[in-house]
Amino acid sequence: MTNTSPHQAAPALELSRVVKSFGAVVALRSGSIRLEKGSIHALIGENGAGKSTMVKIIAGLYRRDAGEFRLDGEPVDFTSTAQSKAAGIAVIYQEPTLFPDLSVTENIFMGRQPTNRVGRIDRKAMRTEATEIFERLGVRIDPDRLTEGLSIADQQIIEIAKAISLDARVLIMDEPTAALSGVEVERLFAVARSLRDEGRALVFISHRFDEVFDLCDTVTVMRDGAYVDTMSIDETTVDELVRQMVGRDVTELFPKMPTEIGEDVLVVEGLTQKGVFHDISFTVRSGEIVGLAGLVGAGRSEVARAVFGVDPYESGSVTIEGAPLAKNNPRRAMAQGIALVPEDRRKQGLVLDQSVTRNITLAIRSRLAKWGLIWGGLENAAAQTWASRLEVKTAALDAETGTLSGGNQQKVVLGKWLATHPKVLIVDEPTRGIDVGTKSEVHRLISQLAGDGMAILMISSELPEVLGMADRVLVMREGHLTGEFERSEATPENVMYAATAEEEAVR
Ligand SMILES: Nc1ncnc2c1ncn2[C@@H]1O[C@H](COP(=O)(O)OP(=O)(O)OP(=O)(O)O)[C@@H](O)[C@H]1O
Ligand SMILES: [Mg+2]
């Protein structure tokens, strides 16, 4: 169902057989896409397939080595992002690009502030427009506050507001929904649809097939830096897309392996931080995977961060194998056998200008040291093991981690924490941004670790992931634990009810 007539003139934007290399790494071998006006075009492919590279060429951030790039049929060659903006192209990047010490409004109008009659920056006009956009998006964010400290979801919304304020004819969204809750996704989609109906061309990159089928009219698949196929969304299926992306059949969810469940390892009692979470009590036993479900914003990550010691808590206790866990001290908590794979991996997990090897071994360096020296052989071996178990796609393990694709960077963070082999592993959205082929690999790994006796707490907003993996499911809503279900009673209805029901009494 597109609003495009077949007789319409040139497409809004067209890339044809575009090539881009970084030194010896060919990021894009032959990238092609054809964007029609009044249409939402999905761009899909595995982690490292070249999607973001193509986006960055369109945005003028990278210059292509070869191939054609046309706007409304006319050849173009952007050498800066300012040129692509001026041509009416707005991009929401996979990694937020906001300046933390500027206000929300200043970020939205970065580099093109409206001026008043006497040529001064018109703050009032900026503020009014920002407020209007937030209203359209149905969100409440104070336009005057600093961007610093905003949740990832809010940062993403500001990126979206930035793109909308450009009044672009081409809008590209590189995994915009990764950190959004269901309601926020719906709002974003409503805005995307209205932009489409105004005749603009949109690109939507996502690893979530339900979203692709819900929102998009057309889909282009990429594999290994090259164009595979373009189809109308009505004429394809998830299975077909997966086959084209991966080149083989895969199952998205790895069936949970039976494990032997032992004694309590992690015991959390009455954990409270006023206004954030209240009276949270639960246990995780050895060999057990406990899923922590709930809507984005329910306080799940906050609880995880408090348990691990990144954030404080006012009252309550946390013990590991009966011993009190260090409070407010992640380093000591780690030494006591707990690890947290954070949700905001780019900020909390990686040193981007350091090698993949260095990042994977970051948390186990003291173990690799002999007489105060890190033994390179051990370091490389550890990095090699985890990079291959997680199928990290990189030209070399000594490459800078910042050059890896978004999904591959996430695998590195995962590897870093798995390498510590903790007694208790907390993973926050372990497969967010990870492609369909690797997702089941990550599930298999988590399941194996539980099989080895690890106690695992898995936070996930993807219900099938929680229901598929967990022995027991906890549900949080608005800072409270509102449900606990054994695997056999954890139905989608039960979990969703506990996550959303207004009237349900907090026990
Ligand atoms: N600046 C760079 N230097 C070196 N290699 C790069 C650079 N940027 C991208 N690459 C490489 O190009 C390939 C394609 O990366 P890209 O980010 O386009 O993938 P993607 O399809 O967006 O993946 P994801 O789904 O993980 O976001 C990757 O192998 C990546 O390592
Ligand atoms: Mg990408």
mmCIF file with all atom_site columns, N, CA and C and ligand atoms in Angstrom, residues 51-53 94-95 174-175 205 405-407, ligand 2:
data_model
loop_
_atom_site.group_PDB
_atom_site.id
_atom_site.type_symbol
_atom_site.label_atom_id
_atom_site.label_alt_id
_atom_site.label_comp_id
_atom_site.label_asym_id
_atom_site.label_entity_id
_atom_site.label_seq_id
_atom_site.pdbx_PDB_ins_code
_atom_site.Cartn_x
_atom_site.Cartn_y
_atom_site.Cartn_z
_atom_site.occupancy
_atom_site.B_iso_or_equiv
_atom_site.pdbx_formal_charge
_atom_site.auth_seq_id
_atom_site.auth_comp_id
_atom_site.auth_asym_id
_atom_site.auth_atom_id
_atom_site.pdbx_PDB_model_num
ATOM   1  N  N  . LYS A 1 51  ? 24.315 -0.982 6.725  1.00 0.00 ? 51  LYS A N  1
ATOM   2  C  CA . LYS A 1 51  ? 23.169 -0.072 6.760  1.00 0.00 ? 51  LYS A CA 1
ATOM   3  C  C  . LYS A 1 51  ? 23.570 1.333  7.211  1.00 0.00 ? 51  LYS A C  1
ATOM   4  N  N  . SER A 1 52  ? 24.233 1.409  8.375  1.00 0.00 ? 52  SER A N  1
ATOM   5  C  CA . SER A 1 52  ? 24.577 2.732  8.906  1.00 0.00 ? 52  SER A CA 1
ATOM   6  C  C  . SER A 1 52  ? 25.593 3.433  8.013  1.00 0.00 ? 52  SER A C  1
ATOM   7  N  N  . THR A 1 53  ? 26.465 2.667  7.383  1.00 0.00 ? 53  THR A N  1
ATOM   8  C  CA . THR A 1 53  ? 27.439 3.276  6.474  1.00 0.00 ? 53  THR A CA 1
ATOM   9  C  C  . THR A 1 53  ? 26.709 3.955  5.320  1.00 0.00 ? 53  THR A C  1
ATOM   10 N  N  . GLN A 1 94  ? 21.972 6.150  14.717 1.00 0.00 ? 94  GLN A N  1
ATOM   11 C  CA . GLN A 1 94  ? 21.886 5.038  15.655 1.00 0.00 ? 94  GLN A CA 1
ATOM   12 C  C  . GLN A 1 94  ? 22.425 5.457  17.029 1.00 0.00 ? 94  GLN A C  1
ATOM   13 N  N  . GLU A 1 95  ? 23.527 6.212  17.028 1.00 0.00 ? 95  GLU A N  1
ATOM   14 C  CA . GLU A 1 95  ? 24.091 6.686  18.289 1.00 0.00 ? 95  GLU A CA 1
ATOM   15 C  C  . GLU A 1 95  ? 23.616 8.116  18.498 1.00 0.00 ? 95  GLU A C  1
ATOM   16 N  N  . ASP A 1 174 ? 17.753 5.533  11.864 1.00 0.00 ? 174 ASP A N  1
ATOM   17 C  CA . ASP A 1 174 ? 18.599 4.354  12.051 1.00 0.00 ? 174 ASP A CA 1
ATOM   18 C  C  . ASP A 1 174 ? 18.335 3.769  13.437 1.00 0.00 ? 174 ASP A C  1
ATOM   19 N  N  . GLU A 1 175 ? 17.571 2.725  13.494 1.00 0.00 ? 175 GLU A N  1
ATOM   20 C  CA . GLU A 1 175 ? 17.162 2.071  14.750 1.00 0.00 ? 175 GLU A CA 1
ATOM   21 C  C  . GLU A 1 175 ? 16.636 3.054  15.790 1.00 0.00 ? 175 GLU A C  1
ATOM   22 N  N  . ILE A 1 205 ? 15.256 1.855  9.779  1.00 0.00 ? 205 ILE A N  1
ATOM   23 C  CA . ILE A 1 205 ? 16.152 0.719  10.010 1.00 0.00 ? 205 ILE A CA 1
ATOM   24 C  C  . ILE A 1 205 ? 15.801 0.102  11.356 1.00 0.00 ? 205 ILE A C  1
ATOM   25 N  N  . SER A 1 405 ? 30.270 -1.890 13.779 1.00 0.00 ? 405 SER A N  1
ATOM   26 C  CA . SER A 1 405 ? 28.862 -1.521 13.635 1.00 0.00 ? 405 SER A CA 1
ATOM   27 C  C  . SER A 1 405 ? 28.202 -1.535 15.010 1.00 0.00 ? 405 SER A C  1
ATOM   28 N  N  . GLY A 1 406 ? 27.064 -0.835 15.131 1.00 0.00 ? 406 GLY A N  1
ATOM   29 C  CA . GLY A 1 406 ? 26.377 -0.700 16.413 1.00 0.00 ? 406 GLY A CA 1
ATOM   30 C  C  . GLY A 1 406 ? 26.149 -2.038 17.110 1.00 0.00 ? 406 GLY A C  1
ATOM   31 N  N  . GLY A 1 407 ? 25.613 -2.979 16.377 1.00 0.00 ? 407 GLY A N  1
ATOM   32 C  CA . GLY A 1 407 ? 25.300 -4.283 16.956 1.00 0.00 ? 407 GLY A CA 1
ATOM   33 C  C  . GLY A 1 407 ? 26.551 -5.021 17.401 1.00 0.00 ? 407 GLY A C  1
HETATM 34 MG MG . MG  B 2 .   ? 24.016 0.370  12.186 1.00 0.00 ? 2   MG  B MG 1
#
